[in-house]
Amino acid sequence: MNNLLEQARAKLKLTFLSYGKKVNHVSIDEIPKVWQKFGSKGDEWINVDFPESENSSGCIYIAQEGSIFDPHIHDNSAEHMTVLNVDGEMEVVTNKWTKTVKYPDSIVIDKGVPHAIIFKKETKLMTIWHPRFEKGWNAKFIKHED
């Protein structure tokens, strides 16, 4: 029963976070090689290169306290996030569970799993997607409208 309640809470929270959103699919041709703003929330990101043999895309992402990375899905890649700064803290929300992640912990989101991130404090992340994106970065954002 407890697990069903947790799943219902997580799904409701994910739905709430995507309510009223209009964006559907975002495709960015290249993860920037110099620090660049991501979205309108003051967050920043920069590419991390991996050898071809690793078949991974990656970035360092700095999120501001209170920032929310809206609900989205990566259809073909799993996402591995590691908190790099000692004070970093985020809440990861999927359609089945929520989890608080702090330094030095990591979390993996399987491909195809809808997820959002609520940044409780300024957080620096190393994010790796495997297998790598064919080009740059892409995600399907979840939108719930009236």
Tab-separated table of C-alpha atoms in Angstrom:
chain	number	residue	atom	x	y	z
A	1	MET	CA	0.000	0.000	0.000
A	2	ASN	CA	2.821	2.404	0.897
A	3	ASN	CA	4.446	1.892	-2.526
A	4	LEU	CA	1.156	2.624	-4.319
A	5	LEU	CA	0.769	5.822	-2.305
A	6	GLU	CA	4.327	6.888	-3.174
A	7	GLN	CA	3.666	6.217	-6.873
A	8	ALA	CA	0.432	8.231	-6.789
A	9	ARG	CA	2.170	11.173	-5.064
A	10	ALA	CA	5.063	11.087	-7.546
A	11	LYS	CA	2.744	10.969	-10.575
A	12	LEU	CA	0.630	13.829	-9.190
A	13	LYS	CA	3.740	15.938	-8.528
A	14	LEU	CA	5.086	15.288	-12.036
A	15	THR	CA	1.698	16.231	-13.515
A	16	PHE	CA	1.588	19.416	-11.427
A	17	LEU	CA	5.100	20.395	-12.570
A	18	SER	CA	4.096	20.031	-16.223
A	19	TYR	CA	0.695	21.739	-15.936
A	20	GLY	CA	0.217	24.598	-18.383
A	21	LYS	CA	3.488	23.975	-20.228
A	22	LYS	CA	3.444	24.612	-23.950
A	23	VAL	CA	6.855	23.327	-25.123
A	24	ASN	CA	6.859	19.848	-26.584
A	25	HIS	CA	10.173	18.765	-28.139
A	26	VAL	CA	13.508	20.513	-27.693
A	27	SER	CA	16.516	19.661	-29.808
A	28	ILE	CA	19.776	21.574	-29.398
A	29	ASP	CA	22.322	20.960	-32.151
A	30	GLU	CA	25.351	21.143	-29.881
A	31	ILE	CA	25.967	21.242	-26.153
A	32	PRO	CA	28.016	24.466	-25.803
A	33	LYS	CA	31.790	24.277	-25.445
A	34	VAL	CA	31.815	27.464	-23.320
A	35	TRP	CA	29.505	28.248	-20.392
A	36	GLN	CA	26.083	29.213	-21.707
A	37	LYS	CA	22.650	29.908	-20.219
A	38	PHE	CA	20.133	27.094	-20.409
A	39	GLY	CA	16.533	28.234	-20.559
A	40	SER	CA	15.244	31.340	-18.811
A	41	LYS	CA	15.996	30.411	-15.193
A	42	GLY	CA	19.642	31.483	-14.943
A	43	ASP	CA	20.975	27.929	-15.123
A	44	GLU	CA	24.151	27.309	-17.133
A	45	TRP	CA	25.770	24.361	-18.864
A	46	ILE	CA	28.905	23.325	-20.711
A	47	ASN	CA	29.846	20.251	-22.742
A	48	VAL	CA	32.024	17.460	-21.390
A	49	ASP	CA	33.745	15.452	-24.116
A	50	PHE	CA	33.967	11.683	-23.864
A	51	PRO	CA	36.004	9.399	-26.113
A	52	GLU	CA	33.986	7.901	-28.987
A	53	SER	CA	34.437	4.465	-27.392
A	54	GLU	CA	32.278	5.532	-24.405
A	55	ASN	CA	29.214	6.276	-26.571
A	56	SER	CA	28.131	8.980	-24.086
A	57	SER	CA	27.104	12.631	-24.161
A	58	GLY	CA	27.759	14.788	-21.133
A	59	CYS	CA	27.692	18.202	-19.552
A	60	ILE	CA	28.236	20.069	-16.339
A	61	TYR	CA	25.019	21.844	-15.383
A	62	ILE	CA	24.766	24.556	-12.725
A	63	ALA	CA	21.218	25.103	-11.480
A	64	GLN	CA	20.122	28.011	-9.327
A	65	GLU	CA	18.329	27.423	-6.035
A	66	GLY	CA	14.603	27.162	-6.727
A	67	SER	CA	15.071	26.344	-10.400
A	68	ILE	CA	12.947	23.562	-11.880
A	69	PHE	CA	14.002	21.471	-14.852
A	70	ASP	CA	10.586	20.780	-16.335
A	71	PRO	CA	9.247	17.239	-16.817
A	72	HIS	CA	10.758	15.559	-19.858
A	73	ILE	CA	11.736	12.226	-21.388
A	74	HIS	CA	14.845	11.032	-23.186
A	75	ASP	CA	13.508	8.235	-25.414
A	76	ASN	CA	16.842	6.676	-26.335
A	77	SER	CA	19.261	7.514	-23.514
A	78	ALA	CA	19.572	6.841	-19.801
A	79	GLU	CA	20.593	9.890	-17.723
A	80	HIS	CA	23.205	9.633	-14.957
A	81	MET	CA	23.514	12.679	-12.665
A	82	THR	CA	26.120	13.225	-9.945
A	83	VAL	CA	26.024	16.196	-7.553
A	84	LEU	CA	29.464	17.840	-7.591
A	85	ASN	CA	29.208	20.648	-5.020
A	86	VAL	CA	29.126	19.990	-1.259
A	87	ASP	CA	25.992	22.113	-0.718
A	88	GLY	CA	24.153	20.787	-3.792
A	89	GLU	CA	20.681	19.346	-3.305
A	90	MET	CA	17.914	18.418	-5.715
A	91	GLU	CA	14.683	16.477	-5.737
A	92	VAL	CA	14.239	14.138	-8.696
A	93	VAL	CA	10.614	13.385	-9.556
A	94	THR	CA	9.511	10.550	-11.855
A	95	ASN	CA	6.073	9.127	-12.533
A	96	LYS	CA	6.715	6.421	-9.878
A	97	TRP	CA	8.968	7.929	-7.192
A	98	THR	CA	10.703	11.020	-5.842
A	99	LYS	CA	14.174	11.121	-4.352
A	100	THR	CA	16.320	13.802	-2.758
A	101	VAL	CA	19.886	13.684	-4.074
A	102	LYS	CA	22.735	15.484	-2.300
A	103	TYR	CA	26.524	15.584	-2.635
A	104	PRO	CA	28.256	13.200	-3.373
A	105	ASP	CA	25.374	11.011	-4.540
A	106	SER	CA	24.351	10.006	-8.039
A	107	ILE	CA	21.109	8.895	-9.613
A	108	VAL	CA	20.267	7.181	-12.889
A	109	ILE	CA	17.041	7.704	-14.821
A	110	ASP	CA	16.369	4.918	-17.309
A	111	LYS	CA	15.610	5.849	-20.911
A	112	GLY	CA	11.958	6.561	-21.531
A	113	VAL	CA	11.196	7.470	-17.906
A	114	PRO	CA	9.521	10.880	-17.466
A	115	HIS	CA	11.335	13.010	-14.909
A	116	ALA	CA	11.740	16.526	-13.532
A	117	ILE	CA	14.234	18.092	-11.153
A	118	ILE	CA	13.562	20.632	-8.421
A	119	PHE	CA	16.767	22.300	-7.250
A	120	LYS	CA	16.574	22.892	-3.491
A	121	LYS	CA	19.960	24.674	-3.420
A	122	GLU	CA	22.408	25.853	-6.061
A	123	THR	CA	23.597	22.576	-7.527
A	124	LYS	CA	26.424	21.661	-9.878
A	125	LEU	CA	25.804	18.387	-11.726
A	126	MET	CA	27.858	16.134	-13.919
A	127	THR	CA	25.268	14.685	-16.288
A	128	ILE	CA	25.991	11.808	-18.637
A	129	TRP	CA	23.599	10.326	-21.192
A	130	HIS	CA	24.199	6.842	-22.510
A	131	PRO	CA	24.047	6.027	-25.319
A	132	ARG	CA	25.069	9.456	-26.582
A	133	PHE	CA	22.636	11.686	-28.404
A	134	GLU	CA	22.998	11.463	-32.162
A	135	LYS	CA	23.425	15.224	-32.255
A	136	GLY	CA	23.706	17.712	-29.381
A	137	TRP	CA	20.912	17.273	-26.812
A	138	ASN	CA	17.215	16.512	-27.088
A	139	ALA	CA	14.195	15.778	-24.938
A	140	LYS	CA	10.441	15.525	-25.186
A	141	PHE	CA	8.893	17.817	-22.621
A	142	ILE	CA	5.651	16.709	-21.005
A	143	LYS	CA	2.825	19.158	-21.218
A	144	HIS	CA	-0.563	19.090	-19.480
A	145	GLU	CA	-3.040	21.725	-20.518
A	146	ASP	CA	-6.696	22.384	-19.717
